[in-house]
């Protein structure tokens, strides 16, 4: 019995010691513990960083469309610089470009001028070669009919034209307007060109095969805004004085 009693006391003391150690490690409830996390509970958004908007999303890769409410404060500065080196703010040209950009926000005036220069060179050289296929895709019907008639008369006389660009020194927008959905942009070109017309015997009958001449042209391009066809067509030509 004495051995049994001693064994029981030893186990009892050991159990008390273990319970005391667990209590010291795990602590006691004080009434300030956080409840277990609720997976369906609404979580508070973390504090916003400077590169975030009010919805917590990053804004450094967000593109806001022109005219958005949160761009109102920046609008005057943006308008003042919008057509820099293209048109004076408030001028009729700027107003016309503004209307084009309003209907097609991705309109790029410098890009348009660059494309117009390429079209100008392509059309002039295609006309000299009598390349009707190329001209048909770049000219409005009325203009194409005029070019086609001139080519036909040249062919009837047995003449051939030559046009070689030395440079395009200037391409400046001199007019822009929108009528309904039809946009028109006029550009004044100044180019250096070697141009000649030879008869059936190869003799130069007009221009020069060697001399560089300055050519001044004013061309008007048009396009239906909102159309899937991105091409601008030549709708009018005239020679500047």
Tab-separated table of C-alpha atoms in Angstrom:
chain	number	residue	atom	x	y	z
A	1	UNK	CA	0.000	0.000	0.000
A	2	UNK	CA	2.852	2.377	0.844
A	3	UNK	CA	4.456	1.709	-2.590
A	4	UNK	CA	1.074	2.233	-4.280
A	5	UNK	CA	0.489	5.470	-2.394
A	6	UNK	CA	3.925	6.840	-3.311
A	7	UNK	CA	3.434	6.007	-6.998
A	8	UNK	CA	0.064	7.693	-7.021
A	9	UNK	CA	1.487	10.808	-5.407
A	10	UNK	CA	4.320	10.958	-7.929
A	11	UNK	CA	1.908	10.782	-10.920
A	12	UNK	CA	-0.400	13.298	-9.299
A	13	UNK	CA	2.458	15.737	-8.764
A	14	UNK	CA	3.583	15.229	-12.361
A	15	UNK	CA	0.077	15.948	-13.691
A	16	UNK	CA	-0.147	19.167	-11.629
A	17	UNK	CA	3.259	20.263	-12.943
A	18	UNK	CA	2.274	19.630	-16.611
A	19	UNK	CA	-1.011	21.524	-16.199
A	20	UNK	CA	0.822	24.470	-14.658
A	21	UNK	CA	3.338	24.572	-17.548
A	22	UNK	CA	0.569	24.480	-20.186
A	23	UNK	CA	-1.240	27.312	-18.442
A	24	UNK	CA	1.914	29.448	-18.353
A	25	UNK	CA	2.634	28.819	-22.050
A	26	UNK	CA	-0.876	29.233	-23.504
A	27	UNK	CA	-1.990	31.995	-21.222
A	28	UNK	CA	-5.468	32.727	-19.974
A	29	UNK	CA	-8.484	34.409	-21.598
A	30	UNK	CA	-8.673	38.039	-20.557
A	31	UNK	CA	-11.672	39.148	-22.640
A	32	UNK	CA	-9.448	41.065	-25.160
A	33	UNK	CA	-8.525	38.193	-27.442
A	34	UNK	CA	-9.358	38.492	-31.203
A	35	UNK	CA	-12.075	36.084	-32.292
A	36	UNK	CA	-11.247	33.393	-34.844
A	37	UNK	CA	-11.047	34.754	-38.388
A	38	UNK	CA	-14.348	34.621	-40.299
A	39	UNK	CA	-13.692	33.795	-43.957
A	40	UNK	CA	-16.980	35.471	-44.933
A	41	UNK	CA	-16.421	38.611	-42.905
A	42	UNK	CA	-15.769	41.904	-44.732
A	43	UNK	CA	-12.118	42.830	-44.583
A	44	UNK	CA	-11.009	46.427	-44.243
A	45	UNK	CA	-8.865	47.695	-47.120
A	46	UNK	CA	-5.219	48.278	-46.236
A	47	UNK	CA	-4.045	51.883	-46.077
A	48	UNK	CA	-3.682	53.428	-49.559
A	49	UNK	CA	-0.275	54.084	-50.990
A	50	UNK	CA	0.449	57.241	-52.978
A	51	UNK	CA	0.264	55.276	-56.252
A	52	UNK	CA	-3.287	54.039	-55.583
A	53	UNK	CA	-6.757	55.385	-56.267
A	54	UNK	CA	-9.639	55.332	-53.867
A	55	UNK	CA	-10.637	51.810	-54.885
A	56	UNK	CA	-7.262	50.433	-53.832
A	57	UNK	CA	-6.142	49.633	-57.377
A	58	UNK	CA	-2.829	50.806	-58.778
A	59	UNK	CA	-3.182	53.827	-61.044
A	60	UNK	CA	0.270	53.975	-62.603
A	61	UNK	CA	-0.930	51.777	-65.465
A	62	UNK	CA	-4.442	53.227	-65.834
A	63	UNK	CA	-5.184	55.216	-68.970
A	64	UNK	CA	-7.945	57.767	-68.515
A	65	UNK	CA	-9.846	58.912	-71.569
A	66	UNK	CA	-9.762	62.626	-72.423
A	67	UNK	CA	-12.633	64.523	-70.869
A	68	UNK	CA	-12.900	62.301	-67.820
A	69	UNK	CA	-14.144	64.089	-64.714
A	70	UNK	CA	-10.885	63.630	-62.872
A	71	UNK	CA	-8.997	65.273	-65.747
A	72	UNK	CA	-10.903	68.532	-65.479
A	73	UNK	CA	-8.131	70.404	-63.700
A	74	UNK	CA	-5.550	69.340	-66.271
A	75	UNK	CA	-7.710	70.084	-69.318
A	76	UNK	CA	-6.573	73.694	-69.992
A	77	UNK	CA	-2.877	72.754	-69.951
A	78	UNK	CA	-3.517	69.688	-72.109
A	79	UNK	CA	-5.475	71.775	-74.670
A	80	UNK	CA	-2.771	74.413	-74.797
A	81	UNK	CA	-0.144	71.802	-75.701
A	82	UNK	CA	-2.373	69.490	-77.696
A	83	UNK	CA	-1.499	70.761	-81.158
A	84	UNK	CA	1.932	72.152	-80.344
A	85	UNK	CA	3.874	72.907	-83.533
A	86	UNK	CA	0.709	72.088	-85.518
A	87	UNK	CA	-1.799	74.881	-84.794
A	88	UNK	CA	-2.166	77.916	-82.559
A	89	UNK	CA	-4.521	77.374	-79.584
A	90	UNK	CA	-8.001	78.689	-80.383
A	91	UNK	CA	-7.308	79.042	-84.112
A	92	UNK	CA	-9.795	77.661	-86.698
A	93	UNK	CA	-7.310	74.861	-87.421
A	94	UNK	CA	-7.095	73.915	-83.726
A	95	UNK	CA	-10.897	73.991	-83.434
A	96	UNK	CA	-11.209	71.656	-86.423
A	97	UNK	CA	-8.579	69.283	-85.052
A	98	UNK	CA	-10.321	69.341	-81.668
A	99	UNK	CA	-13.553	68.224	-83.325
A	100	UNK	CA	-11.775	65.415	-85.168
A	101	UNK	CA	-10.175	64.269	-81.903
A	102	UNK	CA	-13.513	64.517	-80.109
A	103	UNK	CA	-15.035	62.019	-82.509
A	104	UNK	CA	-11.874	59.931	-82.771
A	105	UNK	CA	-9.801	60.376	-79.574
A	106	UNK	CA	-6.878	58.411	-81.003
A	107	UNK	CA	-6.338	60.917	-83.822
A	108	UNK	CA	-2.666	61.901	-83.995
A	109	UNK	CA	-1.971	65.129	-85.912
A	110	UNK	CA	1.833	64.685	-86.249
A	111	UNK	CA	1.249	61.111	-87.386
A	112	UNK	CA	-1.292	62.358	-89.919
A	113	UNK	CA	1.183	64.875	-91.335
A	114	UNK	CA	3.802	62.148	-91.670
A	115	UNK	CA	1.322	59.901	-93.469
A	116	UNK	CA	0.254	62.770	-95.740
A	117	UNK	CA	3.873	63.327	-96.793
A	118	UNK	CA	4.175	59.660	-97.744
A	119	UNK	CA	0.868	59.804	-99.623
A	120	UNK	CA	1.971	62.973	-101.443
A	121	UNK	CA	5.160	61.355	-102.723
A	122	UNK	CA	3.377	58.117	-103.599
A	123	UNK	CA	0.618	59.880	-105.552
A	124	UNK	CA	2.980	62.147	-107.506
A	125	UNK	CA	5.244	59.278	-108.547
A	126	UNK	CA	2.287	56.968	-109.312
A	127	UNK	CA	0.764	59.661	-111.542
A	128	UNK	CA	4.059	59.997	-113.420
A	129	UNK	CA	4.218	56.215	-113.951
A	130	UNK	CA	0.567	56.020	-114.921
A	131	UNK	CA	-0.038	53.611	-112.026
A	132	UNK	CA	-3.834	53.751	-111.881
A	133	UNK	CA	-4.109	50.888	-109.370
A	134	UNK	CA	-2.127	52.766	-106.728
A	135	UNK	CA	-3.957	56.021	-107.424
A	136	UNK	CA	-7.380	54.426	-107.126
A	137	UNK	CA	-6.753	53.470	-103.507
A	138	UNK	CA	-5.616	56.963	-102.521
A	139	UNK	CA	-7.904	59.328	-104.437
A	140	UNK	CA	-11.569	60.232	-104.177
A	141	UNK	CA	-13.508	59.326	-107.332
A	142	UNK	CA	-13.663	62.857	-108.748
A	143	UNK	CA	-9.922	63.390	-108.289
A	144	UNK	CA	-9.128	59.951	-109.656
A	145	UNK	CA	-11.209	60.657	-112.773
A	146	UNK	CA	-9.165	63.807	-113.411
A	147	UNK	CA	-5.843	62.006	-112.931
A	148	UNK	CA	-7.010	59.122	-115.129
A	149	UNK	CA	-7.985	61.511	-117.922
A	150	UNK	CA	-4.599	63.271	-117.791
A	151	UNK	CA	-2.786	59.908	-117.917
A	152	UNK	CA	-4.940	58.794	-120.863
A	153	UNK	CA	-4.172	61.981	-122.822
A	154	UNK	CA	-0.463	61.573	-122.114
A	155	UNK	CA	-0.581	57.969	-123.300
A	156	UNK	CA	-2.459	59.024	-126.426
A	157	UNK	CA	0.373	61.415	-127.307
A	158	UNK	CA	2.938	58.708	-126.619
A	159	UNK	CA	4.526	60.714	-123.810
A	160	UNK	CA	6.071	59.479	-120.600
A	161	UNK	CA	6.499	61.451	-117.377
A	162	UNK	CA	9.307	61.238	-114.833
A	163	UNK	CA	9.151	62.531	-111.256
A	164	UNK	CA	11.915	62.074	-108.703
A	165	UNK	CA	11.727	63.593	-105.247
A	166	UNK	CA	14.805	65.239	-103.838
A	167	UNK	CA	13.106	66.294	-100.606
A	168	UNK	CA	9.877	67.432	-99.028
A	169	UNK	CA	10.838	70.601	-97.227
A	170	UNK	CA	7.483	71.464	-95.710
A	171	UNK	CA	4.163	69.856	-94.912
A	172	UNK	CA	1.948	72.181	-92.910
A	173	UNK	CA	-1.711	71.864	-91.976
A	174	UNK	CA	-3.469	74.980	-93.276
A	175	UNK	CA	-7.059	73.936	-92.684
A	176	UNK	CA	-9.156	71.457	-90.713
A	177	UNK	CA	-12.897	71.096	-90.413
A	178	UNK	CA	-15.616	68.549	-89.761
A	179	UNK	CA	-18.983	68.529	-91.489
A	180	UNK	CA	-21.163	65.914	-89.851
A	181	UNK	CA	-18.956	62.843	-89.957
A	182	UNK	CA	-16.774	64.009	-92.830
A	183	UNK	CA	-13.395	65.405	-91.759
A	184	UNK	CA	-11.198	67.415	-94.101
A	185	UNK	CA	-7.603	68.445	-93.541
A	186	UNK	CA	-5.697	70.665	-95.954
A	187	UNK	CA	-1.907	70.540	-96.149
A	188	UNK	CA	0.503	72.866	-97.935
A	189	UNK	CA	3.516	71.032	-99.359
A	190	UNK	CA	6.823	72.492	-100.464
A	191	UNK	CA	9.036	69.955	-102.218
A	192	UNK	CA	12.158	69.764	-104.351
A	193	UNK	CA	11.425	67.717	-107.448
A	194	UNK	CA	13.085	66.665	-110.692
A	195	UNK	CA	10.261	66.374	-113.198
A	196	UNK	CA	10.196	65.917	-116.970
A	197	UNK	CA	7.953	64.714	-119.765
A	198	UNK	CA	9.447	62.908	-122.765
A	199	UNK	CA	7.852	62.337	-126.137
A	200	UNK	CA	7.780	59.048	-128.033
A	201	UNK	CA	11.390	59.637	-129.168
A	202	UNK	CA	12.567	60.198	-125.581
A	203	UNK	CA	13.102	63.912	-126.055
A	204	UNK	CA	12.230	66.111	-123.079
A	205	UNK	CA	9.278	68.275	-124.085
A	206	UNK	CA	8.404	69.652	-120.649
A	207	UNK	CA	10.369	70.219	-117.436
A	208	UNK	CA	13.961	69.060	-116.973
A	209	UNK	CA	15.563	65.699	-116.435
A	210	UNK	CA	18.363	67.281	-114.408
A	211	UNK	CA	17.221	70.527	-112.838
A	212	UNK	CA	15.701	70.527	-109.374
A	213	UNK	CA	12.560	72.647	-109.122
A	214	UNK	CA	10.623	73.833	-106.086
A	215	UNK	CA	7.005	72.718	-106.201
A	216	UNK	CA	4.241	74.215	-104.047
A	217	UNK	CA	1.032	72.216	-103.737
A	218	UNK	CA	-2.042	72.465	-101.521
A	219	UNK	CA	-3.868	69.178	-101.082
A	220	UNK	CA	-6.992	68.339	-99.116
A	221	UNK	CA	-7.593	64.914	-97.595
A	222	UNK	CA	-10.925	63.629	-96.306
A	223	UNK	CA	-12.235	60.718	-94.266
A	224	UNK	CA	-15.516	59.570	-92.735
A	225	UNK	CA	-14.927	59.623	-88.970
A	226	UNK	CA	-15.922	56.437	-87.196
A	227	UNK	CA	-15.395	54.387	-90.348
A	228	UNK	CA	-13.505	51.111	-90.130
A	229	UNK	CA	-11.454	52.226	-93.110
A	230	UNK	CA	-8.484	54.177	-91.700
A	231	UNK	CA	-7.456	55.674	-95.052
A	232	UNK	CA	-7.721	59.372	-95.843
A	233	UNK	CA	-8.468	60.083	-99.528
A	234	UNK	CA	-7.224	62.997	-101.574
A	235	UNK	CA	-10.295	65.084	-102.488
A	236	UNK	CA	-8.793	68.296	-103.897
A	237	UNK	CA	-5.502	69.576	-105.306
A	238	UNK	CA	-4.214	72.984	-106.318
A	239	UNK	CA	-0.883	74.578	-106.995
A	240	UNK	CA	0.140	77.326	-104.597
A	241	UNK	CA	1.431	80.581	-106.068
